[in-house]
Short mmCIF file of C-alpha atoms and ligand atoms in Angstrom, two decimals:
data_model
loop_
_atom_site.label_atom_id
_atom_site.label_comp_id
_atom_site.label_asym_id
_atom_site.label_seq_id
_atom_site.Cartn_x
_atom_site.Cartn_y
_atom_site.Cartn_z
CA UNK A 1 50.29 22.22 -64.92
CA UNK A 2 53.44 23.83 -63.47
CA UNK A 3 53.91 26.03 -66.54
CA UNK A 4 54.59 30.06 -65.19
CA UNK A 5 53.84 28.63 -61.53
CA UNK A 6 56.97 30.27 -59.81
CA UNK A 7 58.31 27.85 -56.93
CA UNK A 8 61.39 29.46 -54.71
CA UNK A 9 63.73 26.19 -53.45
CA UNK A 10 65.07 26.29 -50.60
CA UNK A 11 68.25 24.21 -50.34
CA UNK A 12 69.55 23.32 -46.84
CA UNK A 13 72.86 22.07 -46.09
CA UNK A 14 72.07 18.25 -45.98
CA UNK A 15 73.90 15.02 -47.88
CA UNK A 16 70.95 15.45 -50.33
CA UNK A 17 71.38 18.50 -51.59
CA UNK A 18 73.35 16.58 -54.14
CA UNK A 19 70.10 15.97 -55.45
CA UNK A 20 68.26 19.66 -55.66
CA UNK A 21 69.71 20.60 -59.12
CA UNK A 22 67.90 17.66 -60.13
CA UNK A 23 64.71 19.14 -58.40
CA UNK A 24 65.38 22.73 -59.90
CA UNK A 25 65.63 21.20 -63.70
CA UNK A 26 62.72 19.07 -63.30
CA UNK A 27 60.81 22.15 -62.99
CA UNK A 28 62.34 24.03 -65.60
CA UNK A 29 61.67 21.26 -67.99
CA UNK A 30 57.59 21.75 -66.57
CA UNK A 31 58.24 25.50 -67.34
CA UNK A 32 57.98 27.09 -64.14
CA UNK A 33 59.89 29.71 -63.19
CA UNK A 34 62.76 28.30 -60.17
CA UNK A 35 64.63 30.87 -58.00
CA UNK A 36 66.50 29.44 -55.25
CA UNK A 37 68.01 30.10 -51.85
CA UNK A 38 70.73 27.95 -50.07
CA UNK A 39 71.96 28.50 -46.48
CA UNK A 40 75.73 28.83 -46.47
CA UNK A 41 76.16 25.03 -45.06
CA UNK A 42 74.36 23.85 -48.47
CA UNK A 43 76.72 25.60 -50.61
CA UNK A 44 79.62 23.15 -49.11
CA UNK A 45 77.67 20.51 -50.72
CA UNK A 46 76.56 22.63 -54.05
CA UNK A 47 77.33 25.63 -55.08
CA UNK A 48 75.29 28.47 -55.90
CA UNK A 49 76.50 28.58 -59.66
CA UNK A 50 74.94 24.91 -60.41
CA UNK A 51 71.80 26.42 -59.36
CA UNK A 52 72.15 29.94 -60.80
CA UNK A 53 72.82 28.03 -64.21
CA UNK A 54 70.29 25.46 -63.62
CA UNK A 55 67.52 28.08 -62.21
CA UNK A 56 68.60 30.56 -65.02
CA UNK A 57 68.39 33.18 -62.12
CA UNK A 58 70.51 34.80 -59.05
CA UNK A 59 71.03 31.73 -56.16
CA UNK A 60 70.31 33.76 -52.91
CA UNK A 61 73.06 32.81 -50.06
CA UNK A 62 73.73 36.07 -48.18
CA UNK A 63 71.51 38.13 -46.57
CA UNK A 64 73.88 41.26 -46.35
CA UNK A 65 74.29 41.59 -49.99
CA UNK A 66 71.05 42.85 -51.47
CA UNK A 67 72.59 44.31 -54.35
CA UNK A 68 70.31 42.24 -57.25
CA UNK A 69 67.37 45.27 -57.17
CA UNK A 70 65.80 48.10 -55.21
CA UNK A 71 63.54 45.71 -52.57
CA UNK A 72 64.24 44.38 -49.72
CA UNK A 73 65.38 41.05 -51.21
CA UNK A 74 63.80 38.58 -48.47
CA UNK A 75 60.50 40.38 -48.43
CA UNK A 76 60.14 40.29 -52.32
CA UNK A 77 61.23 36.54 -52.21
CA UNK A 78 58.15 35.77 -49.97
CA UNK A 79 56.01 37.39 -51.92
CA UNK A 80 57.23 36.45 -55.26
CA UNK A 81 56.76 32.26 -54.76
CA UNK A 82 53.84 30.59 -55.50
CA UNK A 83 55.03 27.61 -53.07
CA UNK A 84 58.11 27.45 -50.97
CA UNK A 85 59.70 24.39 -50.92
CA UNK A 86 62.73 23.46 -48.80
CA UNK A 87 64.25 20.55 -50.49
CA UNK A 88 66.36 18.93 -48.60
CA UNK A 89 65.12 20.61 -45.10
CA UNK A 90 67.51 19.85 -42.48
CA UNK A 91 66.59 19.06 -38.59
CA UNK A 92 68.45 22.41 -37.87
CA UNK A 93 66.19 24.41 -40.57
CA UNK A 94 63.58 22.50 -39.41
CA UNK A 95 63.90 23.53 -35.86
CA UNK A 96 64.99 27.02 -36.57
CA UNK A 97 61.39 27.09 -38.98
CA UNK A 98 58.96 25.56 -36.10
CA UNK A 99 60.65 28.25 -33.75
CA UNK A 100 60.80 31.72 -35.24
CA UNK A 101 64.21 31.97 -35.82
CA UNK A 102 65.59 33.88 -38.69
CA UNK A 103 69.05 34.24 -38.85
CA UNK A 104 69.80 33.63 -42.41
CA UNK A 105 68.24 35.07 -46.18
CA UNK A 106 66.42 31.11 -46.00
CA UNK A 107 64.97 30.98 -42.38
CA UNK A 108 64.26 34.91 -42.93
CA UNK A 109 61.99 34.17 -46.32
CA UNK A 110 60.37 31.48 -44.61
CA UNK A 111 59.52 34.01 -41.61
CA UNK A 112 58.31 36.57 -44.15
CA UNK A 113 56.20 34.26 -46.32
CA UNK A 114 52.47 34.40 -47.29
CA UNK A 115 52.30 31.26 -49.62
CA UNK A 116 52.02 27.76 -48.85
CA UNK A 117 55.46 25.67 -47.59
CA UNK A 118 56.36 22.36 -48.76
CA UNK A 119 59.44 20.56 -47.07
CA UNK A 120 61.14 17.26 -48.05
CA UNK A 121 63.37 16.34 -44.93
CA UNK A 122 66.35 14.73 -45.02
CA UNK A 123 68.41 13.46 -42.51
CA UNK A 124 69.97 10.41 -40.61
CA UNK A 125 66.72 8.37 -39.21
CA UNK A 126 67.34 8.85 -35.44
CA UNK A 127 67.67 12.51 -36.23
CA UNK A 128 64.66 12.05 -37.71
CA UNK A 129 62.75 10.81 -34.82
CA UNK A 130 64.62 12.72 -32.27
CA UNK A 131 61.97 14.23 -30.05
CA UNK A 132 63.32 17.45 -31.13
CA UNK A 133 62.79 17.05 -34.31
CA UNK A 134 59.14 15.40 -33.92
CA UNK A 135 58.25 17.71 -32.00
CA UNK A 136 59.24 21.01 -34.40
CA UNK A 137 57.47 18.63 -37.17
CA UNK A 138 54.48 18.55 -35.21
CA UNK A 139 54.65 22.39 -34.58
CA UNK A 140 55.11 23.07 -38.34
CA UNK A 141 52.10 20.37 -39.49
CA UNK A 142 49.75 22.57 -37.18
CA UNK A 143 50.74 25.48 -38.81
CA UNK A 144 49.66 24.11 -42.46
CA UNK A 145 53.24 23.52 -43.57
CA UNK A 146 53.22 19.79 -46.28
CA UNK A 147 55.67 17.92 -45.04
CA UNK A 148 56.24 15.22 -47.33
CA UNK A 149 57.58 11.59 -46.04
CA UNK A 150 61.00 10.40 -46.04
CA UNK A 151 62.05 7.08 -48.04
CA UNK A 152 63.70 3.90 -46.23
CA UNK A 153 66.92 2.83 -47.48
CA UNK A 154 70.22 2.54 -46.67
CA UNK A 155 71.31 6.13 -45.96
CA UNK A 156 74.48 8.27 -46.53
CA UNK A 157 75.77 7.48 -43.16
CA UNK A 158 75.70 3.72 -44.04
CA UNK A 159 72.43 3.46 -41.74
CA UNK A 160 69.45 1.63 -43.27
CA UNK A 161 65.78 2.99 -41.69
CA UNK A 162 64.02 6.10 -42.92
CA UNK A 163 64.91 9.49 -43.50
CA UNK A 164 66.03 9.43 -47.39
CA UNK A 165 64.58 12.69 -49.32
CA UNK A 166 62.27 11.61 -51.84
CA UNK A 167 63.59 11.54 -55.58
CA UNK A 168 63.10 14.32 -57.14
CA UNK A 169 60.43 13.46 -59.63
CA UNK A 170 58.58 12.69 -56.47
CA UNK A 171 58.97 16.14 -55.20
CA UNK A 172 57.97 17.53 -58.43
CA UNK A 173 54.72 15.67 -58.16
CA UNK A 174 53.90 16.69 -55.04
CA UNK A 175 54.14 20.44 -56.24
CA UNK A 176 52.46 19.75 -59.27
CA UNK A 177 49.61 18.42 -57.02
CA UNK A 178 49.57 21.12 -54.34
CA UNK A 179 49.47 23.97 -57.31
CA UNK A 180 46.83 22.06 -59.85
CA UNK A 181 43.28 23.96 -59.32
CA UNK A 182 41.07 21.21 -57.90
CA UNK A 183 38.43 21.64 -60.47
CA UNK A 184 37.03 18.22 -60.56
CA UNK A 185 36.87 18.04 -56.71
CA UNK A 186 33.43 16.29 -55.39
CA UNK A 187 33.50 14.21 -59.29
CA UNK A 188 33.56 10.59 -58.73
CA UNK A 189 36.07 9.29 -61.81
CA UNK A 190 35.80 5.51 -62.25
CA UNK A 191 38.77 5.06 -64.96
CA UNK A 192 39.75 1.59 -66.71
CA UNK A 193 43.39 1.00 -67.88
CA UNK A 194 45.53 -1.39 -69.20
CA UNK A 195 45.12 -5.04 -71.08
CA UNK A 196 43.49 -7.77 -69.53
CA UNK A 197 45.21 -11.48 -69.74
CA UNK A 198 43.13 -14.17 -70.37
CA UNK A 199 44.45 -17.43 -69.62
CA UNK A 200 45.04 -20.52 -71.31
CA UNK A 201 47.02 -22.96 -69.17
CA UNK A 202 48.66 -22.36 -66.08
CA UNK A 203 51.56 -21.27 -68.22
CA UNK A 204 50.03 -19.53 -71.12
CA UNK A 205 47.33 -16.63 -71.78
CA UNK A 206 46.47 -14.27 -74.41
CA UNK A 207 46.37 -10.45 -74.32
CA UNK A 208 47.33 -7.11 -76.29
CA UNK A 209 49.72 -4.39 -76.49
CA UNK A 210 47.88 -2.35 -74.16
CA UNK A 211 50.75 -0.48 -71.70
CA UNK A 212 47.90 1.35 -69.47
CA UNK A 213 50.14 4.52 -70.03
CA UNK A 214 47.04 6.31 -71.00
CA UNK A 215 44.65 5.64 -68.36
CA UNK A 216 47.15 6.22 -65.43
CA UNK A 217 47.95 9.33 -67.21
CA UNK A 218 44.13 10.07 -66.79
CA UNK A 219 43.70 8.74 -63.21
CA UNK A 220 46.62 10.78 -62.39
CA UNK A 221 45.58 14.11 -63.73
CA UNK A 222 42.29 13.50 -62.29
CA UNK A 223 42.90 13.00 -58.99
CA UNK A 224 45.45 15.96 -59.63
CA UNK A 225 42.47 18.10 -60.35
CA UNK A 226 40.98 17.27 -56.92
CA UNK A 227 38.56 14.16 -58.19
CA UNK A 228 38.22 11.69 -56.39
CA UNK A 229 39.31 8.13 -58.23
CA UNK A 230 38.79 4.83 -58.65
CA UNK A 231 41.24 2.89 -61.15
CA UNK A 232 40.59 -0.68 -62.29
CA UNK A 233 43.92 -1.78 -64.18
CA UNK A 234 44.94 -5.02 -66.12
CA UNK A 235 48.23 -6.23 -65.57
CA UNK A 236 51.09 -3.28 -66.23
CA UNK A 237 54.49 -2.98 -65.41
CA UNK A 238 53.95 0.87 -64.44
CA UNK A 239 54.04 2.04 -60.79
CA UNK A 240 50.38 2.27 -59.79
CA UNK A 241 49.37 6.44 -59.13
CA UNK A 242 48.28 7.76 -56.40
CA UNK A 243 44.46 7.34 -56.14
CA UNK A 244 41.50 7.02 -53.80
CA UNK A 245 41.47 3.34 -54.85
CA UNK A 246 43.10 0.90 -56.70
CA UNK A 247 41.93 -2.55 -58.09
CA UNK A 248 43.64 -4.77 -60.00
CA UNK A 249 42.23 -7.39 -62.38
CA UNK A 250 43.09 -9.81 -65.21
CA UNK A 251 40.67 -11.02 -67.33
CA UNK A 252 37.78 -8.94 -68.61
CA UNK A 253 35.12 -10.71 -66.40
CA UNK A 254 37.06 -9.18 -63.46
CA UNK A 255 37.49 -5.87 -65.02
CA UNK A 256 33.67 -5.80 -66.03
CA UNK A 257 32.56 -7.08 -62.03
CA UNK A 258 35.16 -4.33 -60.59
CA UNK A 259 33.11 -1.72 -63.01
CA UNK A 260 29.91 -3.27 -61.79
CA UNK A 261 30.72 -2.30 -58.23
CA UNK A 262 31.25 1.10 -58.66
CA UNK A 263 29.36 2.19 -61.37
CA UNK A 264 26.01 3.47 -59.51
CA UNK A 265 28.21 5.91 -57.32
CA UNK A 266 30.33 7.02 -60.27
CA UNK A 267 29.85 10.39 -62.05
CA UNK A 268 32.37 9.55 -65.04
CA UNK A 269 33.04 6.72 -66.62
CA UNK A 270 36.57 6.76 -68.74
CA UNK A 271 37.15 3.34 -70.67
CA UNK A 272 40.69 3.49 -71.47
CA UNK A 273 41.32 -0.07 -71.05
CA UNK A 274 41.69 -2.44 -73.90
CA UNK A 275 39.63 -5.45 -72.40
CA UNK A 276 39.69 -8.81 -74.56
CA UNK A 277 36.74 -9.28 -76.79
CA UNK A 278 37.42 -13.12 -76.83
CA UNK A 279 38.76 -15.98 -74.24
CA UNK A 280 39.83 -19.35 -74.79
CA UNK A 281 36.40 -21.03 -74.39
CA UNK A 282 38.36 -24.03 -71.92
CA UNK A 283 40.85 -23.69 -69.24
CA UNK A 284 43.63 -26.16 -68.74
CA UNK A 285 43.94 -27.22 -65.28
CA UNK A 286 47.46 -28.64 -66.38
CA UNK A 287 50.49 -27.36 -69.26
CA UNK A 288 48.77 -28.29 -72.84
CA UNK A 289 51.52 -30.32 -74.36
CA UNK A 290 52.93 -30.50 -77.56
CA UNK A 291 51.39 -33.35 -79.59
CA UNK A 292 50.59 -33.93 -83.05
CA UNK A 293 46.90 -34.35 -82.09
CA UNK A 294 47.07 -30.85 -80.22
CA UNK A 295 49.25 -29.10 -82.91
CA UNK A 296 46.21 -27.27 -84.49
CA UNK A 297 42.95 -25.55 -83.41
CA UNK A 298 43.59 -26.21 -80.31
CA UNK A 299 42.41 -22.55 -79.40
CA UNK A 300 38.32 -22.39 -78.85
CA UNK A 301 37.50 -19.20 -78.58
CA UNK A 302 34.19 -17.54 -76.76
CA UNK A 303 32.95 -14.11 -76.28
CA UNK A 304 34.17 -12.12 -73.35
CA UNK A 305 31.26 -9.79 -71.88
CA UNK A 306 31.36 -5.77 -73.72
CA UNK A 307 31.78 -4.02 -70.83
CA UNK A 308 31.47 -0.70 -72.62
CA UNK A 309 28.16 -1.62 -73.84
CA UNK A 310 26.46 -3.26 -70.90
CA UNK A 311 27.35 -0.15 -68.45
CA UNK A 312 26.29 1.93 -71.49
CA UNK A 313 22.86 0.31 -71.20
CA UNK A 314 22.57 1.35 -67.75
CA UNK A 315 23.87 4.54 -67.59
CA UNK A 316 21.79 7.21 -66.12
CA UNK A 317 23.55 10.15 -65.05
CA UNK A 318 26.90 9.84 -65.83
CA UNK A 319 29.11 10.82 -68.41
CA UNK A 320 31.05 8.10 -70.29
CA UNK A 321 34.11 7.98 -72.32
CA UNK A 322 35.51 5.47 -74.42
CA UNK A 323 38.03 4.75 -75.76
CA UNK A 324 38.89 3.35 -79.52
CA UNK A 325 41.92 2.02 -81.45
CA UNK A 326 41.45 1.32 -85.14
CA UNK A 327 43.60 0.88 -88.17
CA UNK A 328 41.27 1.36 -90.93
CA UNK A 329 37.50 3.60 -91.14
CA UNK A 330 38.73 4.87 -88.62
CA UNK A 331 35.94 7.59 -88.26
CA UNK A 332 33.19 5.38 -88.95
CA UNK A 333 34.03 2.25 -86.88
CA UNK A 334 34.18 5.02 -83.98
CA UNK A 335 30.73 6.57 -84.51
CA UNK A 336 29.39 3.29 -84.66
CA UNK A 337 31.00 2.56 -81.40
CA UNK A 338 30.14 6.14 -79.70
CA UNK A 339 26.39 5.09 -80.60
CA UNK A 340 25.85 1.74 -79.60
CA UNK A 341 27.59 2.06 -76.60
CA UNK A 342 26.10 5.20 -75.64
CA UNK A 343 28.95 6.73 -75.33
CA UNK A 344 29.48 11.05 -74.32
CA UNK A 345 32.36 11.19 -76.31
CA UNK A 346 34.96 8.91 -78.09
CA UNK A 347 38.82 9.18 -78.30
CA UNK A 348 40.28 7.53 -81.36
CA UNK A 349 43.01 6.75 -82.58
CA UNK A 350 45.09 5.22 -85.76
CA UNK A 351 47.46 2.75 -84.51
CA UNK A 352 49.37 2.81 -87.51
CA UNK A 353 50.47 6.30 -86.61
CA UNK A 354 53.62 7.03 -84.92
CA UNK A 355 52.97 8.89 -82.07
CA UNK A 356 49.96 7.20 -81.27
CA UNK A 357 48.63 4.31 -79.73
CA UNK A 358 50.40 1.22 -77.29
CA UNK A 359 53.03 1.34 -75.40
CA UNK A 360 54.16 5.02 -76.50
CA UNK A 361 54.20 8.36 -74.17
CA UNK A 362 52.38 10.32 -76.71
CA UNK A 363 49.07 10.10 -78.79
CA UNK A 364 47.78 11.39 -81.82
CA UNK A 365 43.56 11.09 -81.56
CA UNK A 366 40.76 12.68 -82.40
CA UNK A 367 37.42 13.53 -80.44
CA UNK A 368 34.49 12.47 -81.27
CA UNK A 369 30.72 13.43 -79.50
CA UNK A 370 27.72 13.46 -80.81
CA UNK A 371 28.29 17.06 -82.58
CA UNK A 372 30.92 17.15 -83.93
CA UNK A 373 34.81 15.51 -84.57
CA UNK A 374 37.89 17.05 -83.42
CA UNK A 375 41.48 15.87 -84.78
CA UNK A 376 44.22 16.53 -81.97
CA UNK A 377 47.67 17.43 -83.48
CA UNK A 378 50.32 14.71 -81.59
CA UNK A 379 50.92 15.63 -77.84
CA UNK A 380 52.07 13.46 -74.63
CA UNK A 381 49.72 11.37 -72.89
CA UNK A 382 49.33 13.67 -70.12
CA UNK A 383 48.48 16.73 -71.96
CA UNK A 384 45.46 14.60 -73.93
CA UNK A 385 44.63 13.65 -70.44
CA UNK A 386 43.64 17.34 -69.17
CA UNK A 387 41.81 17.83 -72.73
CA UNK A 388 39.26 14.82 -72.05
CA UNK A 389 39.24 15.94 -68.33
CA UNK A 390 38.44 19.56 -69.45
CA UNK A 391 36.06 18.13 -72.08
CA UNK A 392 34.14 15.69 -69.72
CA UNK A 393 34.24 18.89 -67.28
CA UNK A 394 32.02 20.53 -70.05
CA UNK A 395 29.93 17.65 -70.72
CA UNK A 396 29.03 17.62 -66.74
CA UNK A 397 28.21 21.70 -66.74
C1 LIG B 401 78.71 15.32 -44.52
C2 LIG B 401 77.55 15.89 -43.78
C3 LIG B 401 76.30 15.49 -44.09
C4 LIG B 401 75.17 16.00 -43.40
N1 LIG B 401 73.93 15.58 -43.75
C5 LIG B 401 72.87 16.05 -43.06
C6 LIG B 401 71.57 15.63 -43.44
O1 LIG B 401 71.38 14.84 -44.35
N2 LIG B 401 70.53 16.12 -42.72
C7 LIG B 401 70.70 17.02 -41.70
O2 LIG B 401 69.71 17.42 -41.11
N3 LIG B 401 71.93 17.42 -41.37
C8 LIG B 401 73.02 16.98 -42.02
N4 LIG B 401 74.27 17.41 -41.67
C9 LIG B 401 74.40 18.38 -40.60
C10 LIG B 401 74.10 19.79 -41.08
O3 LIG B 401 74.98 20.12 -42.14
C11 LIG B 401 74.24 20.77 -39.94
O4 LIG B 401 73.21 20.51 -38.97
C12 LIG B 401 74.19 22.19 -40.39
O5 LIG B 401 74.21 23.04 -39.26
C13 LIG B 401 72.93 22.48 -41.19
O6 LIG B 401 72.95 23.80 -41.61
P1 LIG B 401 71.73 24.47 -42.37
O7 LIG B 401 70.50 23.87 -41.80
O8 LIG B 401 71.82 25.93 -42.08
O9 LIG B 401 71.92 24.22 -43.81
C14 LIG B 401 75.38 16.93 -42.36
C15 LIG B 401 76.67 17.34 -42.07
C16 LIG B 401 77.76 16.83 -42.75
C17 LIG B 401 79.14 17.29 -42.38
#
């Protein structure tokens, strides 16, 4: 989503400026275009050729030396970004921003800018809350400038409390979100991910290769697109997304009463969860032990509820989407599924395929509604995420 978005980086002369290369080639790897501006404090930390290589473009420092084209250099900087971000931001920028001063090419662009300001402070933590500083953070928030949070760690000065710059993936993020077109907004998402575990013992349970990977990718681009979103996960090891709310379960009964309680308000329904069909029929209160007379069949098996099909029966307004992984008739067991599940539109796909299916970061699938099927060439989970969100956007218009 930040492909030809053009994002100017401001890069203040903090301990973590260490860290904005790292910014500037994150976005270069989304494909947006990256110039950048450093005060002359940051370049004793970096210099302005790491960033010139890494932006693929002139690293503004001086304000005297407007020698790059015809315009006035700070005034066609302004109007160029798409989103200004100031990464780290100083107290001293901070304070020079919330008061008009502009004594530099950075604190200049920022005085001549139009487009929306993002800063990422960064700074020892009593700095931080200084009433200075709180203050002129105050000051900027009123004005509509994002300021993002700090981390708490231990800090550069051998301090621990807050005031660490986020990473810079989390920076990216953020600008991803702020520039993604919010055209789900007012969509209720309801979006299952993940396996579920199904227990045996207290020691043992039973599940599936099912990373989630797929439906956080969804949740994520979602809520991205300005949806608001409600994911219901099995047991992962990923970091949960930001979304309107979170609910973790473990065994299909849970995931199917979590679906049950927000079904009625949903307007989509995504099913990109790989619930278990079947759960041992008893539960061991205590460890089953190994003994000749439990050595075989000692797994009874009974029928988990079909949580696709059941909200399928009740659906009345809402879109669904499921989900399928097969490794033979591939087309056919997915029809089959699309229709007796009463589903809007099915994404399958071969699990014998490499590219596609558990675990991996991208997906090879095909689309199938009640028209007609579509065979996706291989692309990463968060790409096929924005095609079923632009697809499901369809369905809705
Ligand atoms: C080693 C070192 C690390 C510093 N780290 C920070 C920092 O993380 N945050 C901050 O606000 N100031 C930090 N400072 C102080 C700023 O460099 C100083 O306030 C400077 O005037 C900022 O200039 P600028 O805002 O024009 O880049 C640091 C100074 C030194 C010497």
């Amino acid at each position: 989503m930040l492909k030809g978005k053009k994002i100017l980086l401001c890069v203040t002369g903090g301990i973590a400026s260490y860290k904005s290369p790292a910014i500037c080639s994150l976005l270069r790897k989304n494909e947006a275009e990256v110039k950048v501006i450093m005060t002359e404090n940051a370049t004793k930390f970096v210099t302005p050729l790491t960033f010139q290589t890494m932006s693929n473009n002139v690293c503004h420092v001086e304000m005297f030396n407007q020698l790059f084209n015809m315009d006035v250099e700070h005034i066609s900087l302004a109007k160029w970004a798409d989103v200004i971000v100031i990464a780290p931001a100083t107290a001293n920028v901070i304070g020079k921003f919330a008061n008009g001063i502009a004594d530099d090419m950075l604190t200049t662009v920022l005085m001549a800018s139009r487009s929306p300001v993002m800063i990422a402070p960064g700074m020892n933590t009593f700095m931080l809350n200084s009433d200075a500083n709180k203050d002129n953070m105050e000051t900027l928030k009123k004005r509509g400038v994002i300021i993002l949070d700090t981390a708490t760690d231990v800090l550069a000065c051998n301090d621990y409390g807050s005031g660490k710059m986020l990473e810079p993936a989390e920076i990216v993020e953020e600008i991803d979100f702020l520039l993604t077109t919010k055209d789900l907004s007012g969509k209720n998402f309801v979006i299952t991910a993940g396996p579920t575990m199904e227990p045996l013992d207290p020691v043992r349970y039973l599940t599936n290769h099912s990373s989630g990977k797929m439906g956080y990718a969804l949740a994520k681009c979602a809520k991205k697109r300005g949806a608001s979103v409600t994911l219901i996960s099995g047991p992962t090891s990923l970091n949960p997304p930001k979304v309107d709310k979170f609910v973790s379960v473990k065994t299909t009964r849970d995931m199917f009463d979590a679906v049950g309680e927000f079904f009625d308000e949903s307007d989509v329904l995504i099913k990109a969860a790989a619930p278990a069909d079947y759960r041992p029929k008893k539960y061991s209160e205590e460890k089953i032990k190994k003994t000749a007379k439990n050595d075989l069949n000692i797994l009874e098996m009974e029928k988990n509820p079909d949580i696709a099909r059941h909200y399928g029966s009740l659906k009345k307004d809402q879109i669904i989407v499921g989900f399928a992984a097969e490794s033979t008739n591939i087309y056919e067991y997915a029809k089959q599924k699309l229709e007796k599940k009463n589903f809007d539109m099915i994404v399958v796909n071969n699990i014998k395929r490499e590219g596609a299916g558990f675990g991996t970061d991208t997906n090879i699938v095909s689309i199938i509604d009640k028209d007609k099927v579509d065979d996706l060439e291989i692309m990463s989970k968060t790409d096929l995420a924005n095609e079923i969100l632009d697809r499901v956007k369809k369905l809705m218009s």
